[in-house]
Coordinates of C-alpha atoms in Angstrom, one line a residue:
M700 CA 184.5 -130.2 44.5
I701 CA 184.3 -131.7 48.0
R702 CA 183.2 -135.0 46.8
I703 CA 186.2 -135.1 44.5
L704 CA 188.6 -134.3 47.3
S705 CA 186.9 -136.8 49.6
A706 CA 187.4 -139.5 46.9
L707 CA 191.0 -138.5 46.5
T708 CA 191.5 -138.6 50.3
L709 CA 190.2 -142.1 50.5
M710 CA 192.2 -143.3 47.5
A711 CA 195.3 -141.8 49.2
I712 CA 194.4 -143.8 52.4
A713 CA 194.0 -146.9 50.5
A714 CA 197.3 -146.3 48.5
F715 CA 199.3 -145.5 51.6
A716 CA 197.9 -148.5 53.5
G717 CA 199.0 -150.8 50.7
G718 CA 202.4 -149.3 50.4
D719 CA 205.9 -150.3 51.6
A720 CA 206.3 -149.9 55.4
T721 CA 209.6 -149.6 57.2
F722 CA 211.3 -152.3 59.4
E723 CA 209.3 -153.1 62.5
V724 CA 206.1 -151.6 61.1
A725 CA 205.9 -154.2 58.3
K726 CA 206.0 -157.0 60.7
R727 CA 202.8 -156.1 62.6
D728 CA 199.5 -157.5 61.8
V729 CA 196.9 -155.2 60.2
N730 CA 194.3 -154.1 62.8
V731 CA 191.1 -154.6 60.9
P732 CA 188.7 -153.2 63.7
A733 CA 190.8 -150.1 64.0
I734 CA 190.9 -149.5 60.2
V735 CA 187.0 -150.0 59.9
M736 CA 186.4 -147.5 62.7
F737 CA 188.9 -145.1 61.2
F738 CA 187.1 -145.1 57.9
V739 CA 183.7 -144.7 59.7
F740 CA 185.0 -141.7 61.4
V741 CA 186.5 -140.2 58.3
G742 CA 183.2 -140.7 56.4
A743 CA 181.1 -139.3 59.2
T744 CA 183.3 -136.2 59.4
L745 CA 183.4 -135.6 55.7
G746 CA 179.6 -135.7 55.9
I747 CA 179.5 -133.1 58.5
T748 CA 181.9 -131.0 56.4
Y749 CA 179.7 -131.3 53.4
W750 CA 176.6 -130.3 55.5
A751 CA 178.6 -127.3 57.2
A752 CA 179.8 -126.2 53.8
K753 CA 176.2 -125.6 52.6
K754 CA 175.5 -123.4 55.6
T755 CA 178.9 -121.4 55.5
K756 CA 178.1 -118.4 53.5
S757 CA 179.6 -115.4 55.3
A758 CA 182.8 -114.5 57.1
S759 CA 181.0 -114.8 60.4
D760 CA 179.8 -118.2 59.5
F761 CA 183.4 -119.3 58.5
Y762 CA 185.2 -117.9 61.5
T763 CA 182.6 -118.2 64.4
A764 CA 179.6 -120.5 62.9
G765 CA 177.6 -117.2 63.0
G766 CA 177.7 -117.0 66.8
G767 CA 175.0 -119.6 67.0
I768 CA 176.6 -122.3 69.2
T769 CA 175.0 -122.9 72.6
G770 CA 177.0 -122.6 75.9
F771 CA 176.8 -126.5 76.4
Q772 CA 177.9 -127.2 72.9
N773 CA 180.7 -124.6 72.9
G774 CA 181.9 -126.1 76.3
M775 CA 182.0 -129.6 74.7
A776 CA 183.8 -128.2 71.6
I777 CA 186.3 -126.3 73.8
A778 CA 187.0 -129.5 75.7
G779 CA 187.4 -131.3 72.4
D780 CA 189.8 -128.6 71.1
Y781 CA 191.8 -128.6 74.3
M782 CA 192.0 -132.4 75.0
S783 CA 194.6 -132.6 72.3
A784 CA 197.0 -135.5 71.2
A785 CA 199.5 -133.9 73.7
S786 CA 197.0 -134.5 76.4
F787 CA 195.8 -137.9 75.6
L788 CA 199.0 -139.4 74.0
G789 CA 201.7 -137.1 75.4
I790 CA 200.7 -136.9 79.0
S791 CA 199.8 -140.6 79.4
G792 CA 203.2 -141.3 77.7
L793 CA 205.0 -138.9 80.1
V794 CA 203.4 -140.6 83.3
Y795 CA 204.4 -143.9 81.7
L796 CA 208.0 -142.8 81.3
Q797 CA 208.5 -140.5 84.2
G798 CA 205.6 -140.7 86.6
F799 CA 205.1 -137.4 88.6
D800 CA 206.6 -135.2 85.8
G801 CA 203.7 -136.1 83.6
L802 CA 201.2 -135.3 86.3
V803 CA 202.7 -131.7 86.5
Y804 CA 201.6 -131.2 82.9
A805 CA 198.0 -132.5 83.6
V806 CA 197.6 -130.1 86.6
G807 CA 199.1 -127.1 84.7
F808 CA 196.9 -127.6 81.7
L809 CA 193.8 -127.5 83.9
V810 CA 194.5 -124.4 86.2
G811 CA 194.4 -122.1 83.4
W812 CA 190.7 -122.3 83.1
P813 CA 189.6 -120.5 86.3
V814 CA 191.7 -117.6 84.9
I815 CA 189.6 -117.6 81.7
L816 CA 186.4 -118.1 83.6
F817 CA 186.7 -115.2 86.1
L818 CA 188.8 -112.8 84.1
M819 CA 188.4 -113.3 80.5
A820 CA 185.4 -115.2 79.2
E821 CA 182.7 -112.5 79.4
K822 CA 184.9 -109.6 78.4
L823 CA 186.1 -111.6 75.2
R824 CA 182.6 -112.2 74.1
N825 CA 181.6 -108.6 74.5
L826 CA 184.5 -106.9 72.9
G827 CA 185.5 -109.3 70.1
K828 CA 184.3 -110.4 66.8
F829 CA 186.5 -113.0 65.1
T830 CA 190.0 -113.0 66.9
F831 CA 191.4 -112.0 70.2
A832 CA 193.3 -109.2 68.4
D833 CA 189.8 -107.5 68.1
I834 CA 189.8 -106.9 71.9
A835 CA 193.4 -105.5 72.1
A836 CA 192.8 -103.3 68.9
Y837 CA 189.5 -102.0 70.4
R838 CA 191.2 -98.8 71.6
L839 CA 194.8 -99.3 70.5
G840 CA 196.4 -98.9 67.0
Q841 CA 194.9 -101.4 64.7
K842 CA 197.9 -102.1 62.4
E843 CA 200.5 -102.3 65.1
I844 CA 198.5 -104.5 67.6
R845 CA 197.0 -106.8 64.9
T846 CA 200.4 -107.4 63.3
L847 CA 202.0 -108.3 66.7
A848 CA 199.0 -110.5 67.6
A849 CA 199.2 -112.2 64.3
F850 CA 202.8 -113.1 64.7
G851 CA 202.1 -114.3 68.3
S852 CA 199.2 -116.4 67.2
L853 CA 201.2 -118.0 64.3
A854 CA 204.2 -118.8 66.6
V855 CA 201.8 -120.6 68.9
V856 CA 199.9 -122.3 66.2
T857 CA 202.9 -123.5 64.5
L858 CA 204.5 -125.2 67.7
Y859 CA 201.0 -126.6 68.6
L860 CA 200.6 -127.9 65.1
I861 CA 203.9 -129.7 65.1
A862 CA 202.8 -131.6 68.3
Q863 CA 199.5 -132.8 66.8
M864 CA 201.3 -133.7 63.5
V865 CA 203.9 -135.9 65.4
G866 CA 201.0 -137.7 67.4
S867 CA 199.0 -138.2 64.2
G868 CA 202.0 -139.6 62.2
K869 CA 202.9 -142.1 65.0
L870 CA 199.3 -143.1 65.4
I871 CA 198.7 -144.0 61.8
Q872 CA 202.0 -145.7 61.6
V873 CA 201.0 -148.1 64.2
L874 CA 197.4 -148.4 62.8
F875 CA 198.2 -149.1 59.2
G876 CA 201.9 -149.9 59.2
L877 CA 202.6 -147.2 56.7
P878 CA 205.6 -144.8 56.8
Y879 CA 205.4 -141.9 59.2
E880 CA 205.9 -139.3 56.4
Y881 CA 202.8 -140.6 54.5
A882 CA 200.7 -140.6 57.7
V883 CA 201.5 -136.8 58.3
I884 CA 200.7 -136.0 54.7
L885 CA 197.4 -137.8 55.0
V886 CA 196.3 -135.8 58.2
G887 CA 197.5 -132.5 56.3
I888 CA 195.1 -133.3 53.4
M889 CA 192.1 -134.1 55.6
M890 CA 192.7 -131.1 57.8
I891 CA 192.7 -128.8 54.7
I892 CA 189.5 -130.2 53.5
Y893 CA 187.7 -129.8 56.8
V894 CA 188.6 -126.3 57.4
T895 CA 188.5 -125.0 53.8
F896 CA 185.0 -126.2 53.2
G897 CA 183.4 -126.5 56.6
G898 CA 184.8 -123.5 58.5
M899 CA 184.0 -123.2 62.2
L900 CA 180.7 -125.0 62.0
A901 CA 182.4 -128.3 60.8
T902 CA 185.2 -127.8 63.2
T903 CA 182.8 -127.3 66.1
W904 CA 180.9 -130.4 65.4
V905 CA 184.0 -132.6 64.8
Q906 CA 185.3 -131.3 68.2
I907 CA 182.0 -132.1 70.0
I908 CA 181.9 -135.7 68.6
K909 CA 185.5 -136.2 69.3
A910 CA 185.0 -135.0 73.0
I911 CA 182.1 -137.4 73.6
L912 CA 184.1 -140.2 72.0
L913 CA 187.4 -139.6 73.9
L914 CA 185.6 -139.1 77.3
S915 CA 183.8 -142.4 76.8
G916 CA 187.1 -144.1 75.8
V917 CA 189.2 -142.9 78.7
T918 CA 186.4 -143.6 81.2
F919 CA 186.1 -147.3 80.0
M920 CA 190.1 -147.6 80.3
G921 CA 190.1 -146.0 83.7
F922 CA 187.3 -148.2 84.9
V923 CA 188.9 -151.4 83.9
I924 CA 192.3 -150.5 85.3
M925 CA 190.8 -149.5 88.6
Y926 CA 188.6 -152.7 88.6
N927 CA 191.6 -154.9 88.4
F928 CA 193.0 -153.1 91.5
G929 CA 189.8 -153.3 93.4
F930 CA 189.2 -149.5 92.8
S931 CA 192.1 -148.7 95.1
F932 CA 194.3 -145.9 93.7
E933 CA 196.9 -146.8 96.4
A934 CA 197.2 -150.4 95.2
L935 CA 197.6 -149.1 91.6
A936 CA 200.3 -146.7 92.6
E937 CA 202.2 -149.2 94.7
K938 CA 202.3 -151.7 91.8
A939 CA 203.5 -148.9 89.4
V940 CA 206.3 -148.1 91.8
A941 CA 207.3 -151.7 92.1
T942 CA 207.2 -152.1 88.2
H943 CA 208.9 -148.9 87.0
A944 CA 212.7 -148.9 86.7
W945 CA 212.9 -145.6 88.6
G946 CA 211.0 -147.1 91.6
Q947 CA 209.8 -144.6 94.1
D948 CA 211.2 -141.7 92.2
I949 CA 208.3 -141.7 89.9
M950 CA 206.2 -140.4 92.7
A951 CA 208.2 -137.1 93.2
P952 CA 209.8 -134.6 90.9
S953 CA 212.9 -136.2 89.4
D954 CA 216.3 -134.9 88.3
K955 CA 216.1 -137.7 85.6
G956 CA 213.1 -136.1 83.9
K957 CA 212.3 -132.8 82.2
I958 CA 211.5 -130.8 85.3
T959 CA 214.8 -130.8 87.1
D960 CA 214.7 -127.7 89.3
P961 CA 212.3 -125.4 91.0
V962 CA 212.8 -122.6 88.3
S963 CA 211.9 -125.1 85.6
A964 CA 208.8 -126.1 87.6
I965 CA 207.6 -122.5 88.2
S966 CA 208.3 -121.6 84.6
L967 CA 206.3 -124.6 83.3
G968 CA 203.4 -123.9 85.6
L969 CA 203.3 -120.2 84.5
A970 CA 203.4 -121.3 80.8
L971 CA 200.5 -123.6 81.3
M972 CA 198.3 -121.4 83.4
L973 CA 198.6 -118.1 81.6
G974 CA 199.3 -119.8 78.2
T975 CA 195.8 -121.3 78.2
A976 CA 194.3 -117.7 78.3
G977 CA 196.5 -116.8 75.3
L978 CA 195.9 -119.7 73.0
P979 CA 194.3 -118.3 69.8
H980 CA 192.3 -121.4 68.9
V981 CA 190.8 -121.5 72.4
L982 CA 190.1 -117.8 72.6
M983 CA 188.4 -118.0 69.1
R984 CA 185.8 -120.2 70.5
F985 CA 184.2 -117.5 72.7
F986 CA 183.1 -115.7 69.7
T987 CA 180.9 -118.7 68.5
V988 CA 178.3 -118.2 71.2
G989 CA 175.4 -115.6 71.3
N990 CA 176.3 -113.6 74.4
A991 CA 178.5 -113.2 77.5
K992 CA 176.2 -115.5 79.6
E993 CA 176.8 -118.4 77.1
A994 CA 180.4 -117.7 77.1
R995 CA 180.6 -118.1 80.9
K996 CA 178.5 -121.3 80.7
S997 CA 180.8 -122.8 78.1
V998 CA 183.9 -122.3 80.3
V999 CA 182.1 -123.9 83.3
Y1000 CA 181.2 -127.0 81.2
A1001 CA 184.6 -127.2 79.5
T1002 CA 186.4 -127.0 82.9
G1003 CA 184.3 -129.9 84.2
F1004 CA 185.0 -132.1 81.2
I1005 CA 188.7 -131.2 81.0
G1006 CA 189.3 -131.7 84.8
Y1007 CA 187.7 -135.1 84.8
F1008 CA 189.7 -136.1 81.7
Y1009 CA 193.0 -135.2 83.4
L1010 CA 192.1 -137.2 86.5
V1011 CA 191.5 -140.3 84.3
I1012 CA 194.8 -139.6 82.3
A1013 CA 196.7 -140.1 85.5
I1014 CA 195.2 -143.4 86.0
I1015 CA 195.8 -144.5 82.5
G1016 CA 199.5 -143.5 82.7
L1017 CA 200.1 -145.6 85.9
G1018 CA 198.1 -148.4 84.3
A1019 CA 200.5 -148.3 81.3
I1020 CA 203.5 -148.6 83.7
V1021 CA 201.9 -151.8 85.2
Y1022 CA 200.7 -153.5 82.1
L1023 CA 203.2 -152.4 79.3
T1024 CA 206.4 -154.2 80.2
P1025 CA 208.5 -156.3 78.0
E1026 CA 207.6 -159.4 80.3
N1027 CA 203.8 -158.7 80.4
A1028 CA 203.2 -157.5 76.8
P1029 CA 206.2 -158.4 74.7
E1030 CA 204.2 -157.9 71.4
F1031 CA 204.3 -154.2 72.0
F1032 CA 208.1 -153.9 72.2
V1033 CA 210.8 -153.8 69.5
D1034 CA 214.4 -154.3 70.7
G1035 CA 213.4 -153.7 74.2
K1036 CA 211.6 -150.3 73.4
L1037 CA 207.8 -149.5 73.3
F1038 CA 206.7 -149.6 69.6
G1039 CA 206.0 -146.1 68.5
G1040 CA 207.6 -144.7 71.7
G1041 CA 206.1 -143.4 74.9
N1042 CA 203.5 -141.4 73.0
M1043 CA 201.8 -144.6 72.0
A1044 CA 201.5 -145.9 75.5
A1045 CA 197.7 -145.2 75.8
I1046 CA 197.1 -146.8 72.4
H1047 CA 198.9 -150.1 73.3
L1048 CA 197.2 -150.1 76.8
S1049 CA 193.7 -149.9 75.0
K1050 CA 194.5 -153.4 73.5
V1051 CA 195.5 -154.8 76.8
V1052 CA 192.3 -153.7 78.6
G1053 CA 189.7 -154.1 75.8
G1054 CA 191.2 -156.2 73.0
N1055 CA 191.4 -155.4 69.3
I1056 CA 187.9 -153.9 69.0
F1057 CA 188.7 -151.3 71.8
L1058 CA 192.0 -150.6 70.3
G1059 CA 190.2 -149.8 67.1
F1060 CA 187.9 -147.5 68.9
I1061 CA 190.7 -145.7 70.8
S1062 CA 192.8 -145.4 67.7
A1063 CA 189.8 -143.8 65.8
V1064 CA 189.3 -141.5 68.8
A1065 CA 192.9 -140.6 68.9
F1066 CA 192.8 -139.8 65.3
A1067 CA 189.6 -137.7 65.7
T1068 CA 191.4 -135.9 68.6
I1069 CA 194.3 -134.8 66.3
L1070 CA 191.9 -133.8 63.5
A1071 CA 189.6 -131.7 65.7
V1072 CA 192.7 -129.9 67.3
V1073 CA 194.5 -129.3 64.1
S1074 CA 191.3 -128.1 62.4
G1075 CA 190.9 -125.5 65.3
L1076 CA 194.6 -124.4 65.1
T1077 CA 194.5 -124.1 61.3
L1078 CA 191.4 -122.0 61.4
A1079 CA 193.0 -119.7 64.2
G1080 CA 196.1 -119.3 62.0
A1081 CA 194.1 -118.5 59.0
S1082 CA 192.0 -116.0 60.7
A1083 CA 195.1 -114.2 62.0
I1084 CA 196.4 -114.0 58.4
S1085 CA 193.2 -113.0 56.6
H1086 CA 191.3 -110.9 59.4
D1087 CA 194.1 -109.4 61.3
I1088 CA 196.9 -109.0 58.7
Y1089 CA 195.0 -108.8 55.3
A1090 CA 191.7 -107.1 56.2
N1091 CA 192.9 -104.7 58.9
V1092 CA 196.6 -104.1 58.2
I1093 CA 197.3 -104.6 54.5
C1094 CA 194.0 -103.2 53.1
K1095 CA 193.0 -99.7 53.5
E1096 CA 189.7 -99.0 55.3
G1097 CA 186.7 -100.2 53.4
E1098 CA 188.8 -102.0 50.7
A1099 CA 188.5 -105.5 52.0
N1100 CA 185.1 -107.3 51.6
E1101 CA 184.1 -110.6 53.1
A1102 CA 184.5 -112.5 49.9
K1103 CA 188.1 -111.5 49.5
E1104 CA 188.8 -112.0 53.2
M1105 CA 187.4 -115.7 53.0
R1106 CA 189.4 -116.4 49.8
I1107 CA 192.6 -115.3 51.6
S1108 CA 191.7 -117.5 54.6
K1109 CA 191.2 -120.5 52.6
I1110 CA 194.5 -119.9 50.8
A1111 CA 196.1 -119.5 54.3
V1112 CA 194.5 -122.8 55.4
I1113 CA 196.3 -124.7 52.6
A1114 CA 199.6 -122.9 53.3
I1115 CA 199.4 -123.7 57.1
G1116 CA 198.5 -127.3 56.1
I1117 CA 201.6 -127.8 54.0
I1118 CA 203.9 -126.1 56.6
G1119 CA 202.4 -128.3 59.3
V1120 CA 203.3 -131.4 57.3
I1121 CA 206.9 -130.3 56.7
L1122 CA 207.5 -129.4 60.3
G1123 CA 205.7 -132.6 61.6
I1124 CA 208.1 -134.7 59.5
A1125 CA 211.0 -132.6 60.7
F1126 CA 210.2 -132.9 64.5
E1127 CA 209.2 -136.7 64.5
H1128 CA 211.3 -137.7 67.6
Q1129 CA 210.1 -134.9 70.0
N1130 CA 207.7 -135.7 72.9
I1131 CA 204.5 -134.0 72.0
A1132 CA 203.5 -132.9 75.4
F1133 CA 206.9 -131.1 75.6
M1134 CA 206.4 -129.3 72.3
V1135 CA 203.0 -128.0 73.5
G1136 CA 204.7 -126.7 76.7
L1137 CA 206.8 -124.5 74.4
A1138 CA 203.7 -123.3 72.5
F1139 CA 202.1 -122.3 75.9
A1140 CA 205.2 -120.4 76.9
I1141 CA 204.9 -118.2 73.8
A1142 CA 201.2 -117.8 74.2
A1143 CA 201.8 -116.8 77.9
S1144 CA 204.5 -114.3 76.9
A1145 CA 203.1 -112.6 73.8
N1146 CA 199.3 -113.0 73.7
F1147 CA 198.2 -113.1 77.4
P1148 CA 199.9 -109.9 78.7
I1149 CA 198.6 -107.7 75.9
L1150 CA 195.0 -109.2 76.1
F1151 CA 194.8 -109.0 79.9
L1152 CA 196.2 -105.5 80.2
S1153 CA 194.1 -104.1 77.3
I1154 CA 191.0 -105.3 79.2
Y1155 CA 192.0 -104.2 82.8
W1156 CA 194.6 -101.5 82.7
S1157 CA 193.4 -98.0 81.6
K1158 CA 197.0 -96.6 81.1
L1159 CA 197.9 -99.2 78.4
T1160 CA 199.0 -97.5 75.1
T1161 CA 199.8 -98.9 71.6
R1162 CA 203.5 -98.0 72.2
G1163 CA 203.6 -100.0 75.4
A1164 CA 201.7 -103.0 74.0
V1165 CA 203.7 -103.3 70.9
L1166 CA 207.2 -102.9 72.5
G1167 CA 206.4 -104.8 75.6
G1168 CA 204.5 -107.6 73.7
S1169 CA 207.4 -107.9 71.1
L1170 CA 209.8 -108.1 73.9
G1171 CA 207.9 -111.0 75.5
L1172 CA 207.5 -112.8 72.1
I1173 CA 211.2 -112.3 71.2
T1174 CA 212.4 -113.4 74.7
A1175 CA 210.3 -116.5 74.6
V1176 CA 211.5 -117.5 71.1
V1177 CA 215.2 -116.7 71.7
L1178 CA 215.2 -118.6 75.0
V1179 CA 213.5 -121.6 73.5
I1180 CA 216.2 -121.6 70.7
L1181 CA 219.1 -121.2 73.3
G1182 CA 217.6 -123.8 75.7
P1183 CA 218.4 -127.5 75.9
V1184 CA 215.6 -128.7 73.4
V1185 CA 216.7 -126.8 70.3
W1186 CA 220.3 -125.8 71.0
V1187 CA 221.4 -129.2 72.2
K1188 CA 219.0 -131.9 71.0
I1189 CA 218.1 -130.4 67.6
L1190 CA 221.2 -128.3 66.6
G1191 CA 223.6 -130.7 68.3
N1192 CA 225.7 -128.4 70.4
A1193 CA 227.3 -129.7 73.6
T1194 CA 225.6 -127.4 76.2
A1195 CA 222.8 -125.0 76.2
I1196 CA 223.4 -121.3 76.4
F1197 CA 220.1 -120.8 78.4
P1198 CA 220.0 -123.7 81.0
Y1199 CA 216.2 -124.0 81.5
S1200 CA 213.8 -125.9 79.1
Y1201 CA 210.9 -123.5 79.8
P1202 CA 211.3 -119.8 79.3
A1203 CA 207.9 -118.5 80.6
L1204 CA 209.2 -117.2 84.1
F1205 CA 211.6 -114.8 82.3
S1206 CA 209.6 -114.1 79.1
V1207 CA 206.3 -113.3 80.8
T1208 CA 208.0 -111.1 83.4
A1209 CA 209.8 -109.3 80.5
A1210 CA 206.6 -108.7 78.7
F1211 CA 204.7 -107.3 81.7
I1212 CA 207.5 -105.1 82.7
G1213 CA 208.0 -103.9 79.1
I1214 CA 204.4 -103.1 78.5
W1215 CA 204.2 -101.2 81.8
F1216 CA 207.4 -99.2 81.3
F1217 CA 206.8 -98.3 77.6
S1218 CA 203.1 -97.3 78.4
I1219 CA 203.8 -95.0 81.4
T1220 CA 206.7 -93.3 79.4
D1221 CA 204.4 -92.7 76.5
K1222 CA 203.4 -89.0 76.8
S1223 CA 202.2 -88.6 73.0
E1224 CA 198.8 -87.2 72.2
R1225 CA 197.8 -90.6 70.7
G1226 CA 198.6 -92.3 74.1
K1227 CA 196.4 -89.9 75.9
R1228 CA 193.4 -90.6 73.5
E1229 CA 193.9 -94.3 74.0
I1230 CA 193.7 -93.8 77.8
E1231 CA 190.5 -91.7 77.4
L1232 CA 188.9 -94.6 75.4
F1233 CA 189.3 -97.1 78.2
E1234 CA 186.0 -95.8 79.8
P1235 CA 183.7 -96.6 76.8
Q1236 CA 185.6 -99.9 76.5
I1237 CA 185.0 -101.0 80.1
V1238 CA 181.3 -100.2 79.6
R1239 CA 181.0 -102.5 76.7
A1240 CA 183.1 -105.1 78.3
E1241 CA 180.9 -105.2 81.4
T1242 CA 177.5 -104.8 79.7
G1243 CA 177.8 -106.2 76.1
F1244 CA 176.2 -103.0 74.7
G1245 CA 177.2 -102.9 71.1
A1246 CA 178.6 -106.4 70.9
D1247 CA 177.9 -108.6 67.8
G1248 CA 174.9 -111.0 68.2
A1249 CA 174.3 -114.4 66.6
V1250 CA 173.6 -114.5 62.9
E1251 CA 170.1 -115.8 61.9
H1252 CA 170.0 -118.4 59.1

């Protein structure tokens, strides 16, 4: 079956590549090295999927690779999962367009990791099994908590998936000269194949390979840019200021960009810092290691890789300002605008610094980046549907078995893939780093408060978690809709009802206050029992007694 689907995928690629392309795309030369490396990567990852499919026999294998991944491997895979298209294409594009505003995202994406390392990693591994809802549901009501956690997870996965789909569509549009819609459909097909057949094991190895390739590629780009400026960051920054239309304004927060006031800056920072600790596809990775020690090690490795990556991305963004101008590189501009938009700045810069061969390599790496992330997202979304909703909410106790759960999960993968394709086409013109900022706001408002308080606050009850968590989720979603991005840019209204682009400051506050208030006013017998269960929970969280170990194959 997997061979048939693989053949169909490759036929689809060939058909799309030979099809009609729109306006400026049709005029561009086909990049043969990029296409060759693209096919090499696709072939290698399909091979990994075939290998992983033979080893994936149980639900534990499918969701967590049997808990048999080492700390270093998991750290590299987390980095591969986290260094998304939004990071590579979106942040470099934002630095290229707006300077300092892009760097705010880079710092924000990184600072959430100490929170995970010191407060979450060990407890997650000791208390959880397949999804982060396992931790919150350890002593609280299964059905209510899992339903809320699943909705929070799916909201985050959906927004994050849109960002990756937009990046992939633009990338393959540049690579093959094929229409954006076909490019998004192609990514959807491949994502479904990887996750349906290979599960977490295939996803992990795709993420590890992608992380190695991406770190190698950005290191080379950063080295060449710095070499041309005598390894002086000051000289690079001065040249960027002299080149950019905003001049000195690119080195400070600007009222021309997306972060126009202190409230937006604080709100974005909160979303990125706390949102990282609420991302379902990142939290899921802590269940793939054998014990809490390996979980901690994986965060240390991941933080190092991710921190280095964001430092280099800042250099790449400034390098793009210097080298990608209509005067210096007219071949990358159509009607005075960068071909493919700001999101493609890093791709075009790769050709400037390394020629066609390196462009091919970076394009294949960027595609690998997208596939690795969408695979992790899809798996997280599918596990929320099959493990949290189906097995623990819909089915009565003992009714769901592993075979049924895995079948539901694979159906969910296909459904999420189709939804991702439709939304990717609908949101073609949104900046992808900005879309991920919205996903982080929801993760910080709905997932993080419940997860954090369920681990550390003894007086948390199901009533408080459900009402307060729902308040955070609803507040975040409503404020996103009423804010400038959706209300003005997408729905076409003149002014936004909610003036700020980032709702996290308000929605996270609402979630924590709501959870606290509804918990302390809960005087029910059930609430008292849940408070009493905190003591055995903290013993397991600290010691790991009773936690699931790795599966032997």
